[in-house]
Short mmCIF file of C-alpha atoms in Angstrom, two decimals:
data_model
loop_
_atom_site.label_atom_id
_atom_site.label_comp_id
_atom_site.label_asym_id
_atom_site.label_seq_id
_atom_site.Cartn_x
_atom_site.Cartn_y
_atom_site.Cartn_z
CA UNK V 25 193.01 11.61 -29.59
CA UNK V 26 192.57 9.14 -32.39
CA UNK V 27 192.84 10.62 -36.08
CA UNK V 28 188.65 9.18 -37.01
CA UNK V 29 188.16 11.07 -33.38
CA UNK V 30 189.25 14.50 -34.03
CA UNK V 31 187.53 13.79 -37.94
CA UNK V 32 184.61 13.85 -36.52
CA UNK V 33 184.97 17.15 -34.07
CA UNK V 34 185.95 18.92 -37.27
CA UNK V 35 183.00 17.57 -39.16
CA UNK V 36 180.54 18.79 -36.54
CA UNK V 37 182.20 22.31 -36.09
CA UNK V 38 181.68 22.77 -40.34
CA UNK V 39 178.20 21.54 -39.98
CA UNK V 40 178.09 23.85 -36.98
CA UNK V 41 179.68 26.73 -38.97
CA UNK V 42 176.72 26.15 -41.65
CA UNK V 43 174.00 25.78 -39.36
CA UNK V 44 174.60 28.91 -37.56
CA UNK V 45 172.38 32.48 -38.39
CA UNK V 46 175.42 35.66 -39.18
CA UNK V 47 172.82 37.68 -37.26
CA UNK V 48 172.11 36.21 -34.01
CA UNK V 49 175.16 33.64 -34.43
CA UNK V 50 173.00 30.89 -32.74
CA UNK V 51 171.86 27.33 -34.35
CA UNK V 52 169.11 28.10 -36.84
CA UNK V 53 165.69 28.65 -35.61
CA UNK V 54 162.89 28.97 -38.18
CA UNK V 55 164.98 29.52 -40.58
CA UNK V 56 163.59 31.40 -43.60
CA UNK V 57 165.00 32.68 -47.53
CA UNK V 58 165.20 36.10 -48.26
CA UNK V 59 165.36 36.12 -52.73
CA UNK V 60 168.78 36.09 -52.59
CA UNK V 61 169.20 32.75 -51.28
CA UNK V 62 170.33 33.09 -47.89
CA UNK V 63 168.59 32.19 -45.09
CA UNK V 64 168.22 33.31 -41.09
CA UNK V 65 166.54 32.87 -38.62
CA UNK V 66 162.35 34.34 -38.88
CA UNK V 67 163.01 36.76 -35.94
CA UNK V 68 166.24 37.49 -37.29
CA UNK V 69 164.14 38.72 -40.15
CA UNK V 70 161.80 40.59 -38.15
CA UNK V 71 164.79 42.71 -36.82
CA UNK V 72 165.54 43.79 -39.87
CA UNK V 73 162.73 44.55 -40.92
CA UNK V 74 162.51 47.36 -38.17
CA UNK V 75 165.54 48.83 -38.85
CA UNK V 76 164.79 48.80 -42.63
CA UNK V 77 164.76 52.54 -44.35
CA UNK V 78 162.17 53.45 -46.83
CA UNK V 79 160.56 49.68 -46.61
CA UNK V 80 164.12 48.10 -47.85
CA UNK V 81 167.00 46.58 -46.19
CA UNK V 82 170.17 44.48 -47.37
CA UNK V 83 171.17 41.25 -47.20
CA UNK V 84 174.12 40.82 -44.39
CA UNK V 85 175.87 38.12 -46.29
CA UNK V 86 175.80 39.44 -49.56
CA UNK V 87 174.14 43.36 -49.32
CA UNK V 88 171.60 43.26 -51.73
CA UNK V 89 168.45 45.02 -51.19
CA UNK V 90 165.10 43.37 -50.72
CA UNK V 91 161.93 44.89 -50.23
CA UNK V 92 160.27 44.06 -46.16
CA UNK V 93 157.74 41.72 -46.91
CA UNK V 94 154.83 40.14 -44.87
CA UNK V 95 155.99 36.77 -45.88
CA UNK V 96 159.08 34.56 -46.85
CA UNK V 97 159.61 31.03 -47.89
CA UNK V 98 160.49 29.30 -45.16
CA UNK V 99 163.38 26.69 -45.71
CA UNK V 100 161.98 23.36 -44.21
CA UNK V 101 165.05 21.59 -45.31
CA UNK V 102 167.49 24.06 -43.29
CA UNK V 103 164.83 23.90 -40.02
CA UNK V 104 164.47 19.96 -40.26
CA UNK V 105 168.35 19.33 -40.02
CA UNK V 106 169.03 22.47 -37.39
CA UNK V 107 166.01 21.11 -35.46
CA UNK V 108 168.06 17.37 -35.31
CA UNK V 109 171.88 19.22 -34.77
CA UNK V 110 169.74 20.57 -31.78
CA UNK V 111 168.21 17.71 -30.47
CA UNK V 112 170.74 15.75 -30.76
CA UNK V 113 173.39 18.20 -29.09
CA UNK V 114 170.68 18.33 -25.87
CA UNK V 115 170.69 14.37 -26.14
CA UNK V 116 174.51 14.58 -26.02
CA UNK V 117 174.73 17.28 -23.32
CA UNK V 118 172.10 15.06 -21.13
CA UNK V 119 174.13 12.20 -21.10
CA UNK V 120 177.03 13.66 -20.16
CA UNK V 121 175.63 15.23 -17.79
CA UNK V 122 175.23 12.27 -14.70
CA UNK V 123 178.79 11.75 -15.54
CA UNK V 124 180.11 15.33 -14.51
CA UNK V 125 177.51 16.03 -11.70
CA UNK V 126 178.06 12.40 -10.09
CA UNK V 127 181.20 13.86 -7.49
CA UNK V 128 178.52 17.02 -6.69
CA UNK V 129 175.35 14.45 -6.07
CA UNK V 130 177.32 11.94 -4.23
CA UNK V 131 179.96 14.21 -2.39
CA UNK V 132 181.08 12.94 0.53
CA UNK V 133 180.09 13.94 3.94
CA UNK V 134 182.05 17.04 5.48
CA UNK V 135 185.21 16.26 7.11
CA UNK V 136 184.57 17.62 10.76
CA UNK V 137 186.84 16.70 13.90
CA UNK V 138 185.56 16.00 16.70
CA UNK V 139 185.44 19.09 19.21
CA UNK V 140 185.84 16.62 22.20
CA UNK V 141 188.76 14.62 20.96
CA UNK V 142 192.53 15.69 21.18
CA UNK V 143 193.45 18.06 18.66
CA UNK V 144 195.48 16.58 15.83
CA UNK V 145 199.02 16.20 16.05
CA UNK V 146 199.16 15.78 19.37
CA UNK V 147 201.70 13.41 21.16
CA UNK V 148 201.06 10.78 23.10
CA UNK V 149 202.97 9.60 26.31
CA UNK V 150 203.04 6.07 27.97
CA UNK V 151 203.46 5.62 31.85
CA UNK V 152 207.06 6.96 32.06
CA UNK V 153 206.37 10.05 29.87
CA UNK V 154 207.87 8.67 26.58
CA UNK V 155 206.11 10.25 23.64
CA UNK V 156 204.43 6.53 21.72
CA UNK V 157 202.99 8.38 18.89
CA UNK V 158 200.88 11.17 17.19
CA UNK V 159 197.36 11.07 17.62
CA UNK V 160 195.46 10.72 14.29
CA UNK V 161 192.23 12.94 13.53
CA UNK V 162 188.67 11.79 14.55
CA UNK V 163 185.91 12.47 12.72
CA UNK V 164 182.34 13.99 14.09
CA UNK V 165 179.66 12.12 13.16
CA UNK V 166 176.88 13.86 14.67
CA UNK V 167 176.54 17.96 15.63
CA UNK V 168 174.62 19.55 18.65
CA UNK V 169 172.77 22.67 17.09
CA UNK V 170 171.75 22.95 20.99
CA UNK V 171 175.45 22.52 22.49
CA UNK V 172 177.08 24.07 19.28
CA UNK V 173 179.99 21.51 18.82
CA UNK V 174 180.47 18.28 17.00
CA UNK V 175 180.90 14.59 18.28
CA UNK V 176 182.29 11.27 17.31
CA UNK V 177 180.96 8.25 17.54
CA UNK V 178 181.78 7.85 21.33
CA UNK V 179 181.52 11.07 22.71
CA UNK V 180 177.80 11.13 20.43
CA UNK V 181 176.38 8.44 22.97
CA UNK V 182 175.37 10.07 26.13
CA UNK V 183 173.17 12.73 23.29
CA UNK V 184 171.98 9.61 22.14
CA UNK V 185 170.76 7.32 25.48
CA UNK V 186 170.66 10.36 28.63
CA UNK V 187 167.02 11.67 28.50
CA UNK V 188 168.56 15.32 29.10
CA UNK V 189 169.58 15.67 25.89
CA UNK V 190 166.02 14.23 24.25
CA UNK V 191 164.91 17.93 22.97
CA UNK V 192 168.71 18.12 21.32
CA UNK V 193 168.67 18.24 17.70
CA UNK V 194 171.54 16.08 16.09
CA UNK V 195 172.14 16.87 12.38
CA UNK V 196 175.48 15.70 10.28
CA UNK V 197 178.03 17.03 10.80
CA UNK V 198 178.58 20.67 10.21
CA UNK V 199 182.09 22.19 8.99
CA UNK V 200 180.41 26.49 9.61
CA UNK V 201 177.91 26.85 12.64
CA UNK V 202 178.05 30.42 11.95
CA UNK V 203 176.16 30.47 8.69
CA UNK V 204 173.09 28.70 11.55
CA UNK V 205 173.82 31.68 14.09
CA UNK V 206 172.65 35.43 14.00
CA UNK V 207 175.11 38.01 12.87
CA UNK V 208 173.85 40.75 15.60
CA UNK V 209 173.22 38.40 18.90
CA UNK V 210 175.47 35.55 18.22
CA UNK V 211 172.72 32.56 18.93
CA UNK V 212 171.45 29.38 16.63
CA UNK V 213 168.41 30.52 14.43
CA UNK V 214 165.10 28.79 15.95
CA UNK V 215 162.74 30.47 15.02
CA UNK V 216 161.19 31.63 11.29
CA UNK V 217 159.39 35.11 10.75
CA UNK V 218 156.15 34.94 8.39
CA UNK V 219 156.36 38.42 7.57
CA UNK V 220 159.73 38.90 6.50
CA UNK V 221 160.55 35.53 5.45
CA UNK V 222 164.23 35.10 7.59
CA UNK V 223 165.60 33.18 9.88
CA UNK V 224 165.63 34.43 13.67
CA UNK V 225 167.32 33.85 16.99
CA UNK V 226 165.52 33.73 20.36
CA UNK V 227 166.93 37.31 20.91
CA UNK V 228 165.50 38.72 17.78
CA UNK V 229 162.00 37.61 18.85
CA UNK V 230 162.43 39.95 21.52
CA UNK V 231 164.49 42.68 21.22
CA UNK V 232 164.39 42.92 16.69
CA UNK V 233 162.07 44.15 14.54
CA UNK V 234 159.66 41.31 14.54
CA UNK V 235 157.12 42.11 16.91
CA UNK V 236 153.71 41.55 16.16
CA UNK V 237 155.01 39.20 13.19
CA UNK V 238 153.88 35.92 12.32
CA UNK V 239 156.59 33.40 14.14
CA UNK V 240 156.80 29.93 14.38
CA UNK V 241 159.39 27.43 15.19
CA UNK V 242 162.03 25.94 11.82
CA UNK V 243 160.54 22.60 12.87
CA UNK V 244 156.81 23.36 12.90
CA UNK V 245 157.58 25.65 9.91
CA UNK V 246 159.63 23.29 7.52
CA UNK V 247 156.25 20.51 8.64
CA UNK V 248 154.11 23.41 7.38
CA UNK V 249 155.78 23.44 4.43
CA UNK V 250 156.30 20.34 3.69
CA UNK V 251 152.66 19.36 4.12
CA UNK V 252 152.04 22.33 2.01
CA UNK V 253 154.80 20.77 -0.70
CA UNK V 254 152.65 17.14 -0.52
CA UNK V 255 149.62 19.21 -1.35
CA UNK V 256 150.89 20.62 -4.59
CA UNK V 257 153.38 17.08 -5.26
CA UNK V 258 149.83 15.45 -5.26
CA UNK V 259 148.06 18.09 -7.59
CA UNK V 260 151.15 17.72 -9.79
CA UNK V 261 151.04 13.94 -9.92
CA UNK V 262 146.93 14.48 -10.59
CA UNK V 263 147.95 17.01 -13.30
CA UNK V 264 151.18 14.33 -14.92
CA UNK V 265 148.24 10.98 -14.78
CA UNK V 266 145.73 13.68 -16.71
CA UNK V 267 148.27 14.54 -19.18
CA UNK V 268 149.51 10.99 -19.79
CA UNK V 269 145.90 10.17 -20.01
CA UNK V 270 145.36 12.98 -22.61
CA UNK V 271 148.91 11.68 -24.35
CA UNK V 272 147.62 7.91 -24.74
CA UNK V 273 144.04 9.32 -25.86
CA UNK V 274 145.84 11.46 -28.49
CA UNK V 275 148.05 8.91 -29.79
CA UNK V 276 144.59 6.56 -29.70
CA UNK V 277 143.27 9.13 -31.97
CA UNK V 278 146.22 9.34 -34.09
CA UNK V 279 146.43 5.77 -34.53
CA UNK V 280 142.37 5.97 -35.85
CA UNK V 281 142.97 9.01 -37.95
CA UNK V 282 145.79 6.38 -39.69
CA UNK V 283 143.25 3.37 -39.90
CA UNK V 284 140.70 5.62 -41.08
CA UNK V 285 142.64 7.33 -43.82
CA UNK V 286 144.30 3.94 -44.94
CA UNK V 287 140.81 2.74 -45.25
CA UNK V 288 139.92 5.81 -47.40
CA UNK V 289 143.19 4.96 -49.71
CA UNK V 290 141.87 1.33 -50.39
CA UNK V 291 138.17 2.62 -50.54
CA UNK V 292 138.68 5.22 -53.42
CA UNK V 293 141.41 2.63 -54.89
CA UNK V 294 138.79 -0.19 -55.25
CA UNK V 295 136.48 2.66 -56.36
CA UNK V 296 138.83 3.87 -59.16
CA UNK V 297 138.99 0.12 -60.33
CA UNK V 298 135.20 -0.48 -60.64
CA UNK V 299 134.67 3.27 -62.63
CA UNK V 300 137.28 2.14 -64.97
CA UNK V 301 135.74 -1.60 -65.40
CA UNK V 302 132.19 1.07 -66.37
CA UNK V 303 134.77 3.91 -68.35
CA UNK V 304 136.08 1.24 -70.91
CA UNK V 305 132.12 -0.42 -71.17
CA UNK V 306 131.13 3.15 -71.91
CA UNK V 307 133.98 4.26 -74.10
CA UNK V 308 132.90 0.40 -76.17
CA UNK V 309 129.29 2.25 -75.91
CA UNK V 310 130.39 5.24 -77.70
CA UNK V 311 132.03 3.56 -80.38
CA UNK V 312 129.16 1.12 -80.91
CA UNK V 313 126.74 3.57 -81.46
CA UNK V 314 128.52 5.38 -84.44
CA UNK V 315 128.84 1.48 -86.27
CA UNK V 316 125.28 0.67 -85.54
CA UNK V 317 123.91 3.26 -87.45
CA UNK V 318 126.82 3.44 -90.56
CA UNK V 319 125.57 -0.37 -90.78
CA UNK V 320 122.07 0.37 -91.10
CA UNK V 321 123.25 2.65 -93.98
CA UNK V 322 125.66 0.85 -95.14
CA UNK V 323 123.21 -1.39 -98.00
CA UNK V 324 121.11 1.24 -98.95
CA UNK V 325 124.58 2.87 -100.32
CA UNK V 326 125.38 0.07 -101.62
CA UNK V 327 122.30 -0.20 -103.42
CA UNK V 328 122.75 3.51 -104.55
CA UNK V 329 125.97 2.58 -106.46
CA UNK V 330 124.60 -0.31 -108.03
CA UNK V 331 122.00 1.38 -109.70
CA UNK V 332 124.35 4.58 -110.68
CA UNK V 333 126.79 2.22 -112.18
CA UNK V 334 123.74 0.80 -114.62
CA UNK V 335 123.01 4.23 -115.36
CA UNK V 336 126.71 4.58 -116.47
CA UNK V 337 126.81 1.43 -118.55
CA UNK V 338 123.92 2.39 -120.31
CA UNK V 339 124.82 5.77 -121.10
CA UNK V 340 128.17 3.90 -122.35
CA UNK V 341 126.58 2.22 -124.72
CA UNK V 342 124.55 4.50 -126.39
CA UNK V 343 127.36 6.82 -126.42
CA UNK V 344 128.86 4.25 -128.54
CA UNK V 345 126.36 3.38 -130.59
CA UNK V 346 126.18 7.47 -131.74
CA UNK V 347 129.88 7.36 -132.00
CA UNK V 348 130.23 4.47 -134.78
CA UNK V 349 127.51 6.29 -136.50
CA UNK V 350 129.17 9.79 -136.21
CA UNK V 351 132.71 7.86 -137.77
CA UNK V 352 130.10 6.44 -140.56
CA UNK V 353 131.59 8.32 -143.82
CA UNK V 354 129.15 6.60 -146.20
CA UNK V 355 126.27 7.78 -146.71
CA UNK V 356 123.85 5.05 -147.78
CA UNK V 357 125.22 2.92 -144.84
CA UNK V 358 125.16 5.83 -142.72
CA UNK V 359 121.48 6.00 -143.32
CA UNK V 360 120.67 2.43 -143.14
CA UNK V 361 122.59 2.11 -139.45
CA UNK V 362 120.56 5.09 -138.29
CA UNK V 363 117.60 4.06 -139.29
CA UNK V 364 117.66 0.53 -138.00
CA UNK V 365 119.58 1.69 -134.07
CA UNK V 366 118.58 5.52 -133.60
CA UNK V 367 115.82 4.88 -131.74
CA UNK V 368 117.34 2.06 -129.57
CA UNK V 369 120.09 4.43 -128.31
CA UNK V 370 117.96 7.61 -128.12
CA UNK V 371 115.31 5.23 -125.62
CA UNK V 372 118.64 4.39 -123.69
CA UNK V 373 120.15 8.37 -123.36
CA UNK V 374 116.32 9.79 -122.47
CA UNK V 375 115.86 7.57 -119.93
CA UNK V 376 115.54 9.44 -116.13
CA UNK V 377 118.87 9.10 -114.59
CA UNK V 378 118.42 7.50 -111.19
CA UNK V 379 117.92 9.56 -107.88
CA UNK V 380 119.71 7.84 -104.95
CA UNK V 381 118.66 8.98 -101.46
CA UNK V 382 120.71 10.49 -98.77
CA UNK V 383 121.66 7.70 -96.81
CA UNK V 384 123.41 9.48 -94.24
CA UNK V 385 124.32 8.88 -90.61
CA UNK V 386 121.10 10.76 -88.76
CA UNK V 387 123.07 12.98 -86.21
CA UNK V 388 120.07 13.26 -84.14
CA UNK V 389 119.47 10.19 -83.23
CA UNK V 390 123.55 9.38 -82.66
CA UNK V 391 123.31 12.65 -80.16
CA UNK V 392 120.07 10.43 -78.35
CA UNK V 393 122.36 7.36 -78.30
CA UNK V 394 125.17 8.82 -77.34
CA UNK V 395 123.58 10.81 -74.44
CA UNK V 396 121.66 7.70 -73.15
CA UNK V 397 124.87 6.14 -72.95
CA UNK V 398 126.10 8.78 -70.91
CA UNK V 399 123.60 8.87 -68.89
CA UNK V 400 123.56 5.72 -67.89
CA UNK V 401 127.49 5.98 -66.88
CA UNK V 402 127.37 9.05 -65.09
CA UNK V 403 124.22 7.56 -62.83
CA UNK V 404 126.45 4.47 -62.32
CA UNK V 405 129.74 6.88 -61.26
CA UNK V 406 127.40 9.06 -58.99
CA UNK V 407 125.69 5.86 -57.34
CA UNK V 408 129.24 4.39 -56.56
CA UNK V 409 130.76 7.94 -54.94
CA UNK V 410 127.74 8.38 -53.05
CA UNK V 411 128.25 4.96 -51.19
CA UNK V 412 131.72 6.04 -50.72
CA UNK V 413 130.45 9.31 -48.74
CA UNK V 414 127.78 7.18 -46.85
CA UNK V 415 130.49 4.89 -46.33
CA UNK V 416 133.09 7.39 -45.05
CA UNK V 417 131.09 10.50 -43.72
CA UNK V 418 129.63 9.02 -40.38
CA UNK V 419 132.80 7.58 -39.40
CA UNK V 420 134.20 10.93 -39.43
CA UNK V 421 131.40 12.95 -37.63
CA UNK V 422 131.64 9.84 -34.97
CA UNK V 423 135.39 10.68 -34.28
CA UNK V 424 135.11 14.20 -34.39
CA UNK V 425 131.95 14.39 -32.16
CA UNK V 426 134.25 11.96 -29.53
CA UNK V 427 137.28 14.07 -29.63
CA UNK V 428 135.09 17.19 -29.07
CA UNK V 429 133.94 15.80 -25.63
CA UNK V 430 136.80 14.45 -24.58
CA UNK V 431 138.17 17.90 -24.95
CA UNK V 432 136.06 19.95 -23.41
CA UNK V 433 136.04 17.25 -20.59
CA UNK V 434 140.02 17.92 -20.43
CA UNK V 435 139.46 21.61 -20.51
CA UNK V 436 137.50 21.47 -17.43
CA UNK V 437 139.68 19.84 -15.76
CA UNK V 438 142.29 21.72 -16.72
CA UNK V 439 139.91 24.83 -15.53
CA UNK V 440 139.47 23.20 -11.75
CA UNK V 441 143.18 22.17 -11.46
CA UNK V 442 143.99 26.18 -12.63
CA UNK V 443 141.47 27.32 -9.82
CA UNK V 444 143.20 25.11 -7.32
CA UNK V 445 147.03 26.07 -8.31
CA UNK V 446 145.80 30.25 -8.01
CA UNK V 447 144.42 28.89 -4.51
CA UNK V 448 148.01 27.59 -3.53
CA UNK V 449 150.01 29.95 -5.06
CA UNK V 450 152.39 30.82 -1.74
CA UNK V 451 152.15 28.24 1.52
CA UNK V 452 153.23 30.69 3.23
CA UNK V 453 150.03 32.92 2.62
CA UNK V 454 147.84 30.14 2.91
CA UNK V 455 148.69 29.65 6.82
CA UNK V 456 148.68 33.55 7.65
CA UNK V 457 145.39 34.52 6.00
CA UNK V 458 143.44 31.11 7.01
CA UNK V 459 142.87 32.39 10.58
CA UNK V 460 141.99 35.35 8.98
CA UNK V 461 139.23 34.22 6.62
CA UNK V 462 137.97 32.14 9.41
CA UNK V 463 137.18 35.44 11.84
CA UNK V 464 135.92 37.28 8.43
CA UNK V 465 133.18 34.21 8.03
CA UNK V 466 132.18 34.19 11.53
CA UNK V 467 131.95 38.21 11.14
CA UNK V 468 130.06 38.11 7.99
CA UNK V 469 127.77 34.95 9.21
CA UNK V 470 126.87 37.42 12.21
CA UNK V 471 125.52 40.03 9.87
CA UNK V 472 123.84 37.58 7.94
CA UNK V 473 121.70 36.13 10.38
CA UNK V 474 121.59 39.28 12.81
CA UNK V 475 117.95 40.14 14.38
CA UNK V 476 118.34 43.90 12.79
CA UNK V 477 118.66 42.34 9.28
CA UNK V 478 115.54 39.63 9.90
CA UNK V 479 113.55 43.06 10.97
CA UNK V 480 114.59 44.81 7.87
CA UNK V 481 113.13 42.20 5.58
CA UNK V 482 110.18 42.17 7.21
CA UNK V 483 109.28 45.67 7.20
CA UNK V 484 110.26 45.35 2.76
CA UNK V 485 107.71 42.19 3.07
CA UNK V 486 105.26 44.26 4.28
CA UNK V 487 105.89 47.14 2.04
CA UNK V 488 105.47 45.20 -0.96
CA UNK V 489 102.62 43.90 0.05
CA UNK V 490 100.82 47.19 0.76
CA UNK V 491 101.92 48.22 -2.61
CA UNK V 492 100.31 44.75 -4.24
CA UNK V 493 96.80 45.67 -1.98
CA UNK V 494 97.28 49.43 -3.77
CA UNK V 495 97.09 47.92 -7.58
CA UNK V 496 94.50 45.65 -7.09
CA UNK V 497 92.01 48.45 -5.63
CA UNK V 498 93.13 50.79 -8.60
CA UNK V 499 92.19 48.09 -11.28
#
């Protein structure tokens, strides 16, 4: 064994090792995890489960106690690569299999001497009675079940040309003819019993415990059930071409269900691309409408300021004109500056300071922009998504409306071929009981159409009618 050989044996016993449930000590199968991380197989589970105590039960790789539960996470990793060690170990096991069945399937044909030939061994004498050699062994090719012995290829002849051995039958050769003869009388079994379902010999037919048993001959009984076999080899083939015809139909709809949800993929894709083409226009909407209106107030603020800031400079100046005068220490000037600029700066400090408006954003009418622009987007989005549904919804109810038929059609006939298969359960049966069922026809197609039963009817006919005439003279 080469070293990479015998790597690879111990590889696959450690996976095997891994892959292998402590309980039932078997590949995975289902595998599921209790909470402390270790997994076995579901029925595994289950079996614990009824031997739990008080609703718990321990762990048997580590002991810890868990609660019985309805449910546990099943480990689709574990299953997916036990599920392939499987497969691929009944892939393995088939292969190798032709190899070590081939001397069983193609064993060679029973050694059997001929019973008219020399025996082996013996010598062999010329003319003067000197021994010339050993005589080798000679091989039957043909056995007598009539005659009960074996024959080689010359002594075979005269079974195969003389017309008194035409009814003979020849079969290969046969090592054991008494596994073919009855243990109690010591003949060839010819004949087959019904009833019992064993071979018999001529003798048992007579003297055994067959009378009144069905009987027929092992030829007309292996044609019976052979013709039988053809009948059910037929409704099998019938049965294989409907499932292969279901298969290819299946796969058909697989390979639909893929075009169809592909087509869904690229539908919603292209629709996701046109709603965000009309998200970003209405995103630009929103923004727009807050600008729109600041602009339109925009100036009239501006206008506001302007005439607050001349309000300011004014009120600056008088301010400063009452100021010098205030810092004014003599009093003959004091009195000639006052009198000459006190009423210019009192006309500029009593003037009416100006109002400005409130030129504010009006939130009202941003809320009617706003929600016109929405509006307007969400009739666009549900426009698009409900061509997508008209788009996508009869295609499905088409398919699904198909596949129904098609399987009730397969269900039927899946119905008629189960009627048929109860019908043939045992060949056997079939030939006993149809003589039967014939007589019990005839019987009951005797009573059906028997003069007494014709009588009967009429004499109901009549009563009825009487009864009818009764009704009619009451009302």
């Amino acid at each position: 064994m080469s070293p990479s050989m015998a790597t690879s044996i111990d590889q696959s016993s450690v996976l095997e090792d891994e892959l292998t449930c402590p309980v039932c000590l078997d590949v995975f199968r289902d595998p599921h995890l209790l909470p402390c991380g270790h997994s076995f197989c579901l029925l595994c589970l289950y079996r614990l489960k009824r031997r739990a105590e008080r609703s718990r039960f321990r762990c048997p790789e580590c002991r810890e106690t868990h609660r019985c539960s309805s449910t546990y996470q099943k480990n689709f990793k574990l299953a997916n690569i036990a599920d392939d060690y499987r497969r691929r170990g009944m892939e393995a096991s088939t292969s190798q299999r032709p190899q070590q069945s081939q001397p069983a399937s193609s064993k060679t044909p029973v050694s059997v001497p001929c019973d008219y030939c020399p025996p082996v061994g013996a010598s062999v004498t010329d003319e003067k009675g000197e021994p010339e050699g050993v005589i080798a062994v000679t091989l039957a090719v043909k056995t007598c079940l009539k005659c009960e012995v074996s024959m080689c290829k010359e002594h075979v002849k005269p079974h195969m040309e003389l017309p008194a051995f035409r009814e003979h039958i020849l079969t290969e050769p046969l090592g054991d003819l008494r596994k073919r003869k009855c243990p109690e009388h010591d003949e060839m079994y010819r004949y087959y019993c019904m009833d019992d379902k064993v071979c018999i010999c001529n003798a048992c037919t007579i003297e055994g415990g067959h009378s009144g048993h069905t009987i027929k001959t092992l030829k007309n009984t292996m044609k019976d059930l052979k013709a039988s076999l053809q009948i059910q080899l037929q409704k099998v083939d019938g049965k294989l071409s409907k499932a292969e015809r279901a298969l290819q139909e299946q796969k058909e709809l697989e390979r639909q269900n893929k075009r169809f949800l592909e087509g869904c993929d690229q539908r919603v894709t292209a629709l996701g691309e046109v709603l965000q083409v009309h998200l970003a226009s209405f995103l630009a909407n929103l923004r727009d409408c807050p600008r729109s209106l600041g602009c339109q107030a925009g100036p009239n603020i501006q206008r506001n300021i302007a005439r607050v800031v001349q309000d300011q400079s004014r009120l600056q100046e008088a301010r400063g004109s009452i100021q010098t005068l205030v810092q004014e220490n003599d009093p003959f000037c004091f009195l000639q500056a006052y009198k000459s600029s006190s009423k210019s700066f009192c006309r500029q400090w009593k003037k009416p300071l100006f109002c400005p408006e409130n030129a504010t954003i009006n939130p009202d009418g941003l809320a009617e922009a706003i929600e016109a622009k929405q509006e307007e987007f969400l009739t666009e989005v549900r426009s698009r998504v409900s061509l997508l549904i008209d788009e996508l919804c009869p295609v499905v109810g088409e398919e699904d409306d198909s596949g129904a038929e098609e399987e009730d059609d397969y269900d039927d006939e899946a119905d008629e071929d189960g009627s048929d298969g109860d019908e043939l359960d045992e060949a056997e049966e079939e030939m006993r009981s149809e003589e039967e069922d014939i007589n019990d026809q005839n019987e009951s197609a005797d009573e059906l159409y028997s003069p007494e039963g014709e009588e009967d009817d009429e004499v109901e006919e009549g009563e009825e009618e009487e009864e009818d005439d009764d009704e009619e003279e009451t009302e």
